[in-house]
Amino acid sequence: MNLKETIIEKLLLACSLITILTTLGIIGVLAFETLRFFDEVSLGDFFTDTQWTPAFTDKHFGIWPLLSGTLLTTLIAIVVAVPLGLTISIYLSEYATPRFRSSIKPVLEILAAVPTVVYGYFALTFLTPLLQQFIPGLSGQNALSPGLIMGIMILPLVSSLSEDALYAVPKSLKEGALALGSTKFQTAWKVVVPAAFSGISVSIILAISRAIGETMIVAVAAGNQPIFTFDPTIPISTMTTYIVEMTKGDVPHDSLEYKTIFVVGITLFLLTFILNNISFWLKKKFQETYE
Amino acid sequence: MKLEAKNVNVHYGADHVLKDINMSIKKNTVTAFIGPSGCGKSTFLRTFNRMNDLIINCKVGGEILIEGVDIYKDNINVNELRKTVGMVFQKPNPFPKSIFENVAYGLRVNGIKNKKIIEDKVEQSLKQAALWDEVKDKLKKSALALSGGQQQRLCIARALAVEPSILLMDEPASALDPISSVKIEELIYSLKSSYTIIIVTHNMQQASRTSDKTAFFYLGELVEYDDTRTLFTNPKKEKTQKYITGRFG
């Protein structure tokens, strides 16, 4: 019996170690190839150069074109998802009847279950032509359309998690506000939302994180032209699309181009890692206020 | 302000929780509602500021008149009503904001923006609630850092800042230690001259110490309503007699 327990314990430990080792392995590989990349390219060039042209004869390795592409599409997605998601969550938690709330939430979450490649083609073949009727200068591939679609994709992340946070605000606070004569909207906006602030921030940060890492939508509809720009109407390249393009082409193993995949990968990883840590920290703070 | 309840019936779905309540309450008096748990006293209290509106399936029949106006009429603005009829809850429920912002909240939602007016009103309300001396140096600190008794007095200050004329208190001292609850009682006494106060309480000594009139509720009915001294020394109904002497409840 005791031996059996020990074996089970060790087995469980081994399983959990697999995930840790995998993570460490990924970071290790990324770090290793990144270090070799920086043997050939200086850190200064990487952070200050505004051109990214590893495949050209005149090679430049500035991360800004890819970073601006990622930030631009993410920003567009957030501009769509945060106001809309927050409005939906306030409506669901403060206004909707319990029945409506419990039936609409799963429907919203379906948005997150749509395969991203479907979203990508939707952006490319439906939204972009539609937008071109209003914005004549819009290219066939651009940051705007996939950014908007990405906003729809991360919408349930914002609305659902924010709604959970709003719903968790003690009923006594809402009653206190209403008893002072504040309207439903004042109660929601001035008491419930601030009380759920940390939870809402966490949902937004997770949504940003998701948008930064999103690959398929931008790969299909945003193009692949690393240009340092914040113009949403022209083709751009995000960090993720760059990696996709490089890995599907036949880049010689161990070449400098090959190593760029890893250096872009680790930049991406660091961005989402920092964001996740911020959200973790916020969550911890949140739990302190409302034990 | 004068309050009057005429044939008030409240249903929660199929439950008939208040049965034909008739009562009239004079201006600037303290009225205590007593009775065992589930007797309907809190529900009745909440009809005066229509807090029962928040409960789905809750139906209120009859009339609740404040200065002769039926507050359940369609043309009544509930938000305005609740500014006239303030409420303090059983558990202190300060907002997760600073002490100052808690008291200023009611003024801000009323559209008052003048900083001086808000500051004066906050100070005045905190003084009325006997909390000013304890918090005057830490107004910017979070209200959640105060003790339970201080939080409850803050909630009273918050209610007073909106300048209500009626104050409903739903077991305001039941979650507090004895010393804090004595402070709340003294506060109720001092507020009587300018407010009409209704207090729900489980504590019979508290009812007898603080109130002018007492109403005893049992199973949704108003059993007896009289001057507090009469009700406690010479109750007319046997049920009241049994309850106040602690033989049930």
PDB file of N, CA, C and O in Angstrom, chain A residues 96-99 169-196 288-290, chain B residues 46 49 51 54-56 78-80 82-83 85-87 89 91-97 102 105-106 108-111 144 155 158-160 162:
ATOM      1  N   ALA A  96     -29.289  42.580 -17.539  1.00  0.00           N
ATOM      2  CA  ALA A  96     -29.999  41.445 -18.128  1.00  0.00           C
ATOM      3  C   ALA A  96     -30.643  40.574 -17.055  1.00  0.00           C
ATOM      4  O   ALA A  96     -30.167  40.504 -15.926  1.00  0.00           O
ATOM      5  N   THR A  97     -31.737  39.917 -17.410  1.00  0.00           N
ATOM      6  CA  THR A  97     -32.355  38.969 -16.490  1.00  0.00           C
ATOM      7  C   THR A  97     -31.440  37.741 -16.395  1.00  0.00           C
ATOM      8  O   THR A  97     -30.686  37.463 -17.327  1.00  0.00           O
ATOM      9  N   PRO A  98     -31.510  37.023 -15.273  1.00  0.00           N
ATOM     10  CA  PRO A  98     -30.632  35.852 -15.127  1.00  0.00           C
ATOM     11  C   PRO A  98     -30.794  34.858 -16.271  1.00  0.00           C
ATOM     12  O   PRO A  98     -29.824  34.238 -16.707  1.00  0.00           O
ATOM     13  N   ARG A  99     -32.020  34.767 -16.773  1.00  0.00           N
ATOM     14  CA  ARG A  99     -32.247  33.798 -17.851  1.00  0.00           C
ATOM     15  C   ARG A  99     -31.540  34.215 -19.134  1.00  0.00           C
ATOM     16  O   ARG A  99     -30.889  33.412 -19.796  1.00  0.00           O
ATOM     17  N   VAL A 169     -18.799  41.230  -7.688  1.00  0.00           N
ATOM     18  CA  VAL A 169     -18.872  42.370  -6.771  1.00  0.00           C
ATOM     19  C   VAL A 169     -20.055  42.152  -5.821  1.00  0.00           C
ATOM     20  O   VAL A 169     -21.159  41.863  -6.270  1.00  0.00           O
ATOM     21  N   PRO A 170     -19.819  42.249  -4.504  1.00  0.00           N
ATOM     22  CA  PRO A 170     -20.882  41.943  -3.552  1.00  0.00           C
ATOM     23  C   PRO A 170     -22.163  42.735  -3.821  1.00  0.00           C
ATOM     24  O   PRO A 170     -22.102  43.925  -4.139  1.00  0.00           O
ATOM     25  N   LYS A 171     -23.279  42.055  -3.691  1.00  0.00           N
ATOM     26  CA  LYS A 171     -24.582  42.671  -3.925  1.00  0.00           C
ATOM     27  C   LYS A 171     -24.792  43.841  -2.968  1.00  0.00           C
ATOM     28  O   LYS A 171     -25.457  44.821  -3.293  1.00  0.00           O
ATOM     29  N   SER A 172     -24.201  43.742  -1.764  1.00  0.00           N
ATOM     30  CA  SER A 172     -24.408  44.783  -0.762  1.00  0.00           C
ATOM     31  C   SER A 172     -23.877  46.138  -1.254  1.00  0.00           C
ATOM     32  O   SER A 172     -24.430  47.178  -0.902  1.00  0.00           O
ATOM     33  N   LEU A 173     -22.815  46.116  -2.076  1.00  0.00           N
ATOM     34  CA  LEU A 173     -22.288  47.376  -2.606  1.00  0.00           C
ATOM     35  C   LEU A 173     -23.282  48.014  -3.565  1.00  0.00           C
ATOM     36  O   LEU A 173     -23.507  49.226  -3.540  1.00  0.00           O
ATOM     37  N   LYS A 174     -23.872  47.173  -4.437  1.00  0.00           N
ATOM     38  CA  LYS A 174     -24.854  47.702  -5.387  1.00  0.00           C
ATOM     39  C   LYS A 174     -26.050  48.265  -4.626  1.00  0.00           C
ATOM     40  O   LYS A 174     -26.533  49.355  -4.938  1.00  0.00           O
ATOM     41  N   GLU A 175     -26.508  47.527  -3.613  1.00  0.00           N
ATOM     42  CA  GLU A 175     -27.649  48.001  -2.823  1.00  0.00           C
ATOM     43  C   GLU A 175     -27.311  49.322  -2.147  1.00  0.00           C
ATOM     44  O   GLU A 175     -28.140  50.232  -2.095  1.00  0.00           O
ATOM     45  N   GLY A 176     -26.083  49.412  -1.621  1.00  0.00           N
ATOM     46  CA  GLY A 176     -25.658  50.639  -0.954  1.00  0.00           C
ATOM     47  C   GLY A 176     -25.720  51.822  -1.894  1.00  0.00           C
ATOM     48  O   GLY A 176     -26.191  52.899  -1.523  1.00  0.00           O
ATOM     49  N   ALA A 177     -25.262  51.609  -3.126  1.00  0.00           N
ATOM     50  CA  ALA A 177     -25.259  52.693  -4.103  1.00  0.00           C
ATOM     51  C   ALA A 177     -26.680  53.068  -4.510  1.00  0.00           C
ATOM     52  O   ALA A 177     -27.026  54.248  -4.583  1.00  0.00           O
ATOM     53  N   LEU A 178     -27.500  52.062  -4.756  1.00  0.00           N
ATOM     54  CA  LEU A 178     -28.882  52.342  -5.160  1.00  0.00           C
ATOM     55  C   LEU A 178     -29.649  53.048  -4.050  1.00  0.00           C
ATOM     56  O   LEU A 178     -30.453  53.945  -4.312  1.00  0.00           O
ATOM     57  N   ALA A 179     -29.359  52.649  -2.790  1.00  0.00           N
ATOM     58  CA  ALA A 179     -30.070  53.245  -1.661  1.00  0.00           C
ATOM     59  C   ALA A 179     -29.724  54.719  -1.495  1.00  0.00           C
ATOM     60  O   ALA A 179     -30.438  55.460  -0.834  1.00  0.00           O
ATOM     61  N   LEU A 180     -28.614  55.158  -2.092  1.00  0.00           N
ATOM     62  CA  LEU A 180     -28.252  56.576  -2.036  1.00  0.00           C
ATOM     63  C   LEU A 180     -28.897  57.349  -3.181  1.00  0.00           C
ATOM     64  O   LEU A 180     -28.616  58.525  -3.374  1.00  0.00           O
ATOM     65  N   GLY A 181     -29.722  56.659  -3.934  1.00  0.00           N
ATOM     66  CA  GLY A 181     -30.429  57.337  -5.018  1.00  0.00           C
ATOM     67  C   GLY A 181     -29.682  57.344  -6.337  1.00  0.00           C
ATOM     68  O   GLY A 181     -30.066  58.056  -7.250  1.00  0.00           O
ATOM     69  N   SER A 182     -28.603  56.558  -6.459  1.00  0.00           N
ATOM     70  CA  SER A 182     -27.950  56.553  -7.759  1.00  0.00           C
ATOM     71  C   SER A 182     -28.729  55.660  -8.719  1.00  0.00           C
ATOM     72  O   SER A 182     -29.357  54.690  -8.316  1.00  0.00           O
ATOM     73  N   THR A 183     -28.682  56.029  -9.984  1.00  0.00           N
ATOM     74  CA  THR A 183     -29.389  55.253 -10.992  1.00  0.00           C
ATOM     75  C   THR A 183     -28.635  53.955 -11.231  1.00  0.00           C
ATOM     76  O   THR A 183     -27.507  53.785 -10.775  1.00  0.00           O
ATOM     77  N   LYS A 184     -29.280  53.057 -11.965  1.00  0.00           N
ATOM     78  CA  LYS A 184     -28.641  51.780 -12.289  1.00  0.00           C
ATOM     79  C   LYS A 184     -27.307  52.012 -12.989  1.00  0.00           C
ATOM     80  O   LYS A 184     -26.314  51.355 -12.714  1.00  0.00           O
ATOM     81  N   PHE A 185     -27.315  52.991 -13.925  1.00  0.00           N
ATOM     82  CA  PHE A 185     -26.095  53.235 -14.690  1.00  0.00           C
ATOM     83  C   PHE A 185     -25.000  53.816 -13.806  1.00  0.00           C
ATOM     84  O   PHE A 185     -23.846  53.396 -13.876  1.00  0.00           O
ATOM     85  N   GLN A 186     -25.366  54.780 -12.933  1.00  0.00           N
ATOM     86  CA  GLN A 186     -24.366  55.347 -12.012  1.00  0.00           C
ATOM     87  C   GLN A 186     -23.803  54.267 -11.103  1.00  0.00           C
ATOM     88  O   GLN A 186     -22.608  54.229 -10.825  1.00  0.00           O
ATOM     89  N   THR A 187     -24.685  53.383 -10.631  1.00  0.00           N
ATOM     90  CA  THR A 187     -24.235  52.293  -9.769  1.00  0.00           C
ATOM     91  C   THR A 187     -23.243  51.409 -10.506  1.00  0.00           C
ATOM     92  O   THR A 187     -22.174  51.079  -9.988  1.00  0.00           O
ATOM     93  N   ALA A 188     -23.584  51.050 -11.733  1.00  0.00           N
ATOM     94  CA  ALA A 188     -22.708  50.175 -12.512  1.00  0.00           C
ATOM     95  C   ALA A 188     -21.375  50.862 -12.789  1.00  0.00           C
ATOM     96  O   ALA A 188     -20.313  50.291 -12.577  1.00  0.00           O
ATOM     97  N   TRP A 189     -21.456  52.112 -13.221  1.00  0.00           N
ATOM     98  CA  TRP A 189     -20.259  52.795 -13.706  1.00  0.00           C
ATOM     99  C   TRP A 189     -19.372  53.315 -12.586  1.00  0.00           C
ATOM    100  O   TRP A 189     -18.149  53.307 -12.689  1.00  0.00           O
ATOM    101  N   LYS A 190     -19.973  53.791 -11.494  1.00  0.00           N
ATOM    102  CA  LYS A 190     -19.178  54.430 -10.444  1.00  0.00           C
ATOM    103  C   LYS A 190     -18.846  53.525  -9.270  1.00  0.00           C
ATOM    104  O   LYS A 190     -17.964  53.835  -8.489  1.00  0.00           O
ATOM    105  N   VAL A 191     -19.598  52.441  -9.115  1.00  0.00           N
ATOM    106  CA  VAL A 191     -19.327  51.563  -7.977  1.00  0.00           C
ATOM    107  C   VAL A 191     -18.890  50.170  -8.423  1.00  0.00           C
ATOM    108  O   VAL A 191     -17.831  49.675  -8.037  1.00  0.00           O
ATOM    109  N   VAL A 192     -19.699  49.554  -9.283  1.00  0.00           N
ATOM    110  CA  VAL A 192     -19.417  48.155  -9.632  1.00  0.00           C
ATOM    111  C   VAL A 192     -18.154  48.032 -10.492  1.00  0.00           C
ATOM    112  O   VAL A 192     -17.278  47.225 -10.190  1.00  0.00           O
ATOM    113  N   VAL A 193     -18.048  48.869 -11.532  1.00  0.00           N
ATOM    114  CA  VAL A 193     -16.865  48.781 -12.401  1.00  0.00           C
ATOM    115  C   VAL A 193     -15.567  49.074 -11.632  1.00  0.00           C
ATOM    116  O   VAL A 193     -14.616  48.296 -11.717  1.00  0.00           O
ATOM    117  N   PRO A 194     -15.506  50.170 -10.838  1.00  0.00           N
ATOM    118  CA  PRO A 194     -14.267  50.371 -10.065  1.00  0.00           C
ATOM    119  C   PRO A 194     -13.969  49.229  -9.098  1.00  0.00           C
ATOM    120  O   PRO A 194     -12.808  48.859  -8.915  1.00  0.00           O
ATOM    121  N   ALA A 195     -15.019  48.646  -8.513  1.00  0.00           N
ATOM    122  CA  ALA A 195     -14.788  47.554  -7.570  1.00  0.00           C
ATOM    123  C   ALA A 195     -14.250  46.319  -8.288  1.00  0.00           C
ATOM    124  O   ALA A 195     -13.524  45.523  -7.710  1.00  0.00           O
ATOM    125  N   ALA A 196     -14.603  46.178  -9.559  1.00  0.00           N
ATOM    126  CA  ALA A 196     -14.153  45.013 -10.326  1.00  0.00           C
ATOM    127  C   ALA A 196     -12.951  45.366 -11.191  1.00  0.00           C
ATOM    128  O   ALA A 196     -12.573  44.603 -12.083  1.00  0.00           O
ATOM    129  N   GLU A 288      -6.526  40.233  -2.537  1.00  0.00           N
ATOM    130  CA  GLU A 288      -6.251  40.831  -1.225  1.00  0.00           C
ATOM    131  C   GLU A 288      -7.363  41.780  -0.801  1.00  0.00           C
ATOM    132  O   GLU A 288      -7.752  41.799   0.356  1.00  0.00           O
ATOM    133  N   THR A 289      -7.868  42.540  -1.770  1.00  0.00           N
ATOM    134  CA  THR A 289      -8.906  43.504  -1.427  1.00  0.00           C
ATOM    135  C   THR A 289     -10.214  42.815  -1.035  1.00  0.00           C
ATOM    136  O   THR A 289     -10.913  43.269  -0.162  1.00  0.00           O
ATOM    137  N   TYR A 290     -10.524  41.743  -1.694  1.00  0.00           N
ATOM    138  CA  TYR A 290     -11.803  41.057  -1.426  1.00  0.00           C
ATOM    139  C   TYR A 290     -11.573  39.656  -0.935  1.00  0.00           C
ATOM    140  O   TYR A 290     -11.725  38.715  -1.683  1.00  0.00           O
TER     141      TYR A 290
ATOM    142  N   ARG B  46     -38.003  47.719   3.852  1.00  0.00           N
ATOM    143  CA  ARG B  46     -37.567  47.953   2.482  1.00  0.00           C
ATOM    144  C   ARG B  46     -38.684  48.402   1.540  1.00  0.00           C
ATOM    145  O   ARG B  46     -38.405  48.732   0.384  1.00  0.00           O
ATOM    146  N   ASN B  49     -38.299  52.481   0.898  1.00  0.00           N
ATOM    147  CA  ASN B  49     -37.443  53.082  -0.139  1.00  0.00           C
ATOM    148  C   ASN B  49     -37.438  52.213  -1.402  1.00  0.00           C
ATOM    149  O   ASN B  49     -36.567  52.325  -2.247  1.00  0.00           O
ATOM    150  N   MET B  51     -36.652  49.230  -1.963  1.00  0.00           N
ATOM    151  CA  MET B  51     -35.523  48.339  -2.228  1.00  0.00           C
ATOM    152  C   MET B  51     -36.011  46.959  -2.666  1.00  0.00           C
ATOM    153  O   MET B  51     -35.280  46.192  -3.266  1.00  0.00           O
ATOM    154  N   LEU B  54     -35.768  45.426  -6.259  1.00  0.00           N
ATOM    155  CA  LEU B  54     -34.626  44.690  -6.803  1.00  0.00           C
ATOM    156  C   LEU B  54     -34.861  43.186  -6.797  1.00  0.00           C
ATOM    157  O   LEU B  54     -34.153  42.445  -7.453  1.00  0.00           O
ATOM    158  N   ILE B  55     -35.867  42.756  -6.016  1.00  0.00           N
ATOM    159  CA  ILE B  55     -36.097  41.321  -5.920  1.00  0.00           C
ATOM    160  C   ILE B  55     -37.109  40.906  -6.983  1.00  0.00           C
ATOM    161  O   ILE B  55     -38.214  41.440  -7.038  1.00  0.00           O
ATOM    162  N   ILE B  56     -36.672  39.985  -7.822  1.00  0.00           N
ATOM    163  CA  ILE B  56     -37.568  39.484  -8.865  1.00  0.00           C
ATOM    164  C   ILE B  56     -38.695  38.717  -8.163  1.00  0.00           C
ATOM    165  O   ILE B  56     -38.467  38.059  -7.153  1.00  0.00           O
ATOM    166  N   VAL B  78     -37.930  56.653  -8.523  1.00  0.00           N
ATOM    167  CA  VAL B  78     -37.391  55.856  -7.418  1.00  0.00           C
ATOM    168  C   VAL B  78     -36.063  56.424  -6.917  1.00  0.00           C
ATOM    169  O   VAL B  78     -35.788  56.427  -5.717  1.00  0.00           O
ATOM    170  N   ASN B  79     -35.227  56.943  -7.833  1.00  0.00           N
ATOM    171  CA  ASN B  79     -33.937  57.480  -7.419  1.00  0.00           C
ATOM    172  C   ASN B  79     -34.109  58.708  -6.523  1.00  0.00           C
ATOM    173  O   ASN B  79     -33.398  58.876  -5.544  1.00  0.00           O
ATOM    174  N   GLU B  80     -35.090  59.550  -6.880  1.00  0.00           N
ATOM    175  CA  GLU B  80     -35.363  60.724  -6.045  1.00  0.00           C
ATOM    176  C   GLU B  80     -35.910  60.290  -4.691  1.00  0.00           C
ATOM    177  O   GLU B  80     -35.548  60.836  -3.651  1.00  0.00           O
ATOM    178  N   ARG B  82     -35.259  57.582  -3.091  1.00  0.00           N
ATOM    179  CA  ARG B  82     -34.199  57.033  -2.242  1.00  0.00           C
ATOM    180  C   ARG B  82     -33.251  58.107  -1.724  1.00  0.00           C
ATOM    181  O   ARG B  82     -32.492  57.864  -0.787  1.00  0.00           O
ATOM    182  N   LYS B  83     -33.279  59.277  -2.349  1.00  0.00           N
ATOM    183  CA  LYS B  83     -32.505  60.390  -1.781  1.00  0.00           C
ATOM    184  C   LYS B  83     -33.214  60.961  -0.564  1.00  0.00           C
ATOM    185  O   LYS B  83     -32.590  61.501   0.337  1.00  0.00           O
ATOM    186  N   VAL B  85     -35.294  59.014   1.317  1.00  0.00           N
ATOM    187  CA  VAL B  85     -35.365  57.935   2.299  1.00  0.00           C
ATOM    188  C   VAL B  85     -34.025  57.186   2.287  1.00  0.00           C
ATOM    189  O   VAL B  85     -33.795  56.313   1.465  1.00  0.00           O
ATOM    190  N   GLY B  86     -33.134  57.571   3.183  1.00  0.00           N
ATOM    191  CA  GLY B  86     -31.814  56.945   3.227  1.00  0.00           C
ATOM    192  C   GLY B  86     -31.868  55.591   3.910  1.00  0.00           C
ATOM    193  O   GLY B  86     -32.837  55.274   4.607  1.00  0.00           O
ATOM    194  N   MET B  87     -30.821  54.786   3.695  1.00  0.00           N
ATOM    195  CA  MET B  87     -30.840  53.459   4.299  1.00  0.00           C
ATOM    196  C   MET B  87     -29.447  53.054   4.776  1.00  0.00           C
ATOM    197  O   MET B  87     -28.447  53.325   4.135  1.00  0.00           O
ATOM    198  N   PHE B  89     -27.459  49.528   6.142  1.00  0.00           N
ATOM    199  CA  PHE B  89     -27.681  48.083   6.057  1.00  0.00           C
ATOM    200  C   PHE B  89     -27.109  47.338   7.262  1.00  0.00           C
ATOM    201  O   PHE B  89     -26.336  47.878   8.051  1.00  0.00           O
ATOM    202  N   LYS B  91     -24.961  44.714   7.342  1.00  0.00           N
ATOM    203  CA  LYS B  91     -23.502  44.617   7.305  1.00  0.00           C
ATOM    204  C   LYS B  91     -22.966  45.925   6.733  1.00  0.00           C
ATOM    205  O   LYS B  91     -23.461  46.404   5.718  1.00  0.00           O
ATOM    206  N   PRO B  92     -21.954  46.520   7.379  1.00  0.00           N
ATOM    207  CA  PRO B  92     -21.387  47.738   6.803  1.00  0.00           C
ATOM    208  C   PRO B  92     -20.964  47.462   5.353  1.00  0.00           C
ATOM    209  O   PRO B  92     -20.335  46.449   5.082  1.00  0.00           O
ATOM    210  N   ASN B  93     -21.360  48.349   4.440  1.00  0.00           N
ATOM    211  CA  ASN B  93     -21.012  48.120   3.032  1.00  0.00           C
ATOM    212  C   ASN B  93     -20.353  49.335   2.390  1.00  0.00           C
ATOM    213  O   ASN B  93     -20.826  49.842   1.391  1.00  0.00           O
ATOM    214  N   PRO B  94     -19.233  49.797   2.972  1.00  0.00           N
ATOM    215  CA  PRO B  94     -18.559  50.935   2.345  1.00  0.00           C
ATOM    216  C   PRO B  94     -18.058  50.540   0.948  1.00  0.00           C
ATOM    217  O   PRO B  94     -17.757  49.382   0.709  1.00  0.00           O
ATOM    218  N   PHE B  95     -18.012  51.519   0.055  1.00  0.00           N
ATOM    219  CA  PHE B  95     -17.466  51.265  -1.277  1.00  0.00           C
ATOM    220  C   PHE B  95     -15.952  51.125  -1.176  1.00  0.00           C
ATOM    221  O   PHE B  95     -15.332  51.738  -0.305  1.00  0.00           O
ATOM    222  N   PRO B  96     -15.346  50.349  -2.072  1.00  0.00           N
ATOM    223  CA  PRO B  96     -13.878  50.246  -2.047  1.00  0.00           C
ATOM    224  C   PRO B  96     -13.232  51.521  -2.582  1.00  0.00           C
ATOM    225  O   PRO B  96     -12.577  51.519  -3.611  1.00  0.00           O
ATOM    226  N   LYS B  97     -13.486  52.616  -1.895  1.00  0.00           N
ATOM    227  CA  LYS B  97     -12.928  53.920  -2.255  1.00  0.00           C
ATOM    228  C   LYS B  97     -12.389  54.526  -0.960  1.00  0.00           C
ATOM    229  O   LYS B  97     -12.486  53.910   0.100  1.00  0.00           O
ATOM    230  N   ASN B 102     -16.325  57.933  -0.216  1.00  0.00           N
ATOM    231  CA  ASN B 102     -17.526  57.222   0.215  1.00  0.00           C
ATOM    232  C   ASN B 102     -18.631  58.201   0.575  1.00  0.00           C
ATOM    233  O   ASN B 102     -19.776  58.044   0.160  1.00  0.00           O
ATOM    234  N   TYR B 105     -19.797  60.339  -2.433  1.00  0.00           N
ATOM    235  CA  TYR B 105     -20.440  59.622  -3.539  1.00  0.00           C
ATOM    236  C   TYR B 105     -21.851  60.127  -3.845  1.00  0.00           C
ATOM    237  O   TYR B 105     -22.179  60.446  -4.989  1.00  0.00           O
ATOM    238  N   GLY B 106     -22.668  60.191  -2.783  1.00  0.00           N
ATOM    239  CA  GLY B 106     -24.063  60.591  -2.968  1.00  0.00           C
ATOM    240  C   GLY B 106     -24.181  61.999  -3.537  1.00  0.00           C
ATOM    241  O   GLY B 106     -25.088  62.299  -4.312  1.00  0.00           O
ATOM    242  N   ARG B 108     -21.856  63.449  -5.468  1.00  0.00           N
ATOM    243  CA  ARG B 108     -21.387  63.424  -6.855  1.00  0.00           C
ATOM    244  C   ARG B 108     -22.461  62.874  -7.798  1.00  0.00           C
ATOM    245  O   ARG B 108     -22.645  63.397  -8.896  1.00  0.00           O
ATOM    246  N   VAL B 109     -23.165  61.810  -7.378  1.00  0.00           N
ATOM    247  CA  VAL B 109     -24.203  61.301  -8.278  1.00  0.00           C
ATOM    248  C   VAL B 109     -25.379  62.269  -8.363  1.00  0.00           C
ATOM    249  O   VAL B 109     -26.187  62.185  -9.276  1.00  0.00           O
ATOM    250  N   ASN B 110     -25.434  63.194  -7.405  1.00  0.00           N
ATOM    251  CA  ASN B 110     -26.457  64.236  -7.478  1.00  0.00           C
ATOM    252  C   ASN B 110     -26.027  65.389  -8.376  1.00  0.00           C
ATOM    253  O   ASN B 110     -26.733  66.379  -8.490  1.00  0.00           O
ATOM    254  N   GLY B 111     -24.833  65.261  -8.943  1.00  0.00           N
ATOM    255  CA  GLY B 111     -24.374  66.285  -9.875  1.00  0.00           C
ATOM    256  C   GLY B 111     -23.669  67.457  -9.214  1.00  0.00           C
ATOM    257  O   GLY B 111     -23.389  68.454  -9.864  1.00  0.00           O
ATOM    258  N   LEU B 144     -12.046  50.607   3.554  1.00  0.00           N
ATOM    259  CA  LEU B 144     -12.041  49.198   3.966  1.00  0.00           C
ATOM    260  C   LEU B 144     -11.061  48.945   5.106  1.00  0.00           C
ATOM    261  O   LEU B 144     -11.102  47.900   5.748  1.00  0.00           O
ATOM    262  N   CYS B 155     -21.006  54.514   6.830  1.00  0.00           N
ATOM    263  CA  CYS B 155     -22.188  54.270   5.997  1.00  0.00           C
ATOM    264  C   CYS B 155     -23.348  55.183   6.416  1.00  0.00           C
ATOM    265  O   CYS B 155     -24.127  55.626   5.580  1.00  0.00           O
ATOM    266  N   ARG B 158     -22.488  58.540   5.042  1.00  0.00           N
ATOM    267  CA  ARG B 158     -22.726  58.499   3.599  1.00  0.00           C
ATOM    268  C   ARG B 158     -24.209  58.725   3.303  1.00  0.00           C
ATOM    269  O   ARG B 158     -24.574  59.444   2.370  1.00  0.00           O
ATOM    270  N   ALA B 159     -25.054  58.081   4.127  1.00  0.00           N
ATOM    271  CA  ALA B 159     -26.497  58.241   3.928  1.00  0.00           C
ATOM    272  C   ALA B 159     -26.934  59.665   4.276  1.00  0.00           C
ATOM    273  O   ALA B 159     -27.753  60.264   3.576  1.00  0.00           O
ATOM    274  N   LEU B 160     -26.350  60.231   5.348  1.00  0.00           N
ATOM    275  CA  LEU B 160     -26.755  61.570   5.790  1.00  0.00           C
ATOM    276  C   LEU B 160     -26.362  62.656   4.795  1.00  0.00           C
ATOM    277  O   LEU B 160     -27.034  63.669   4.668  1.00  0.00           O
ATOM    278  N   VAL B 162     -26.590  62.856   1.716  1.00  0.00           N
ATOM    279  CA  VAL B 162     -27.582  63.119   0.660  1.00  0.00           C
ATOM    280  C   VAL B 162     -28.767  63.918   1.199  1.00  0.00           C
ATOM    281  O   VAL B 162     -29.679  64.259   0.461  1.00  0.00           O
TER     282      VAL B 162
END
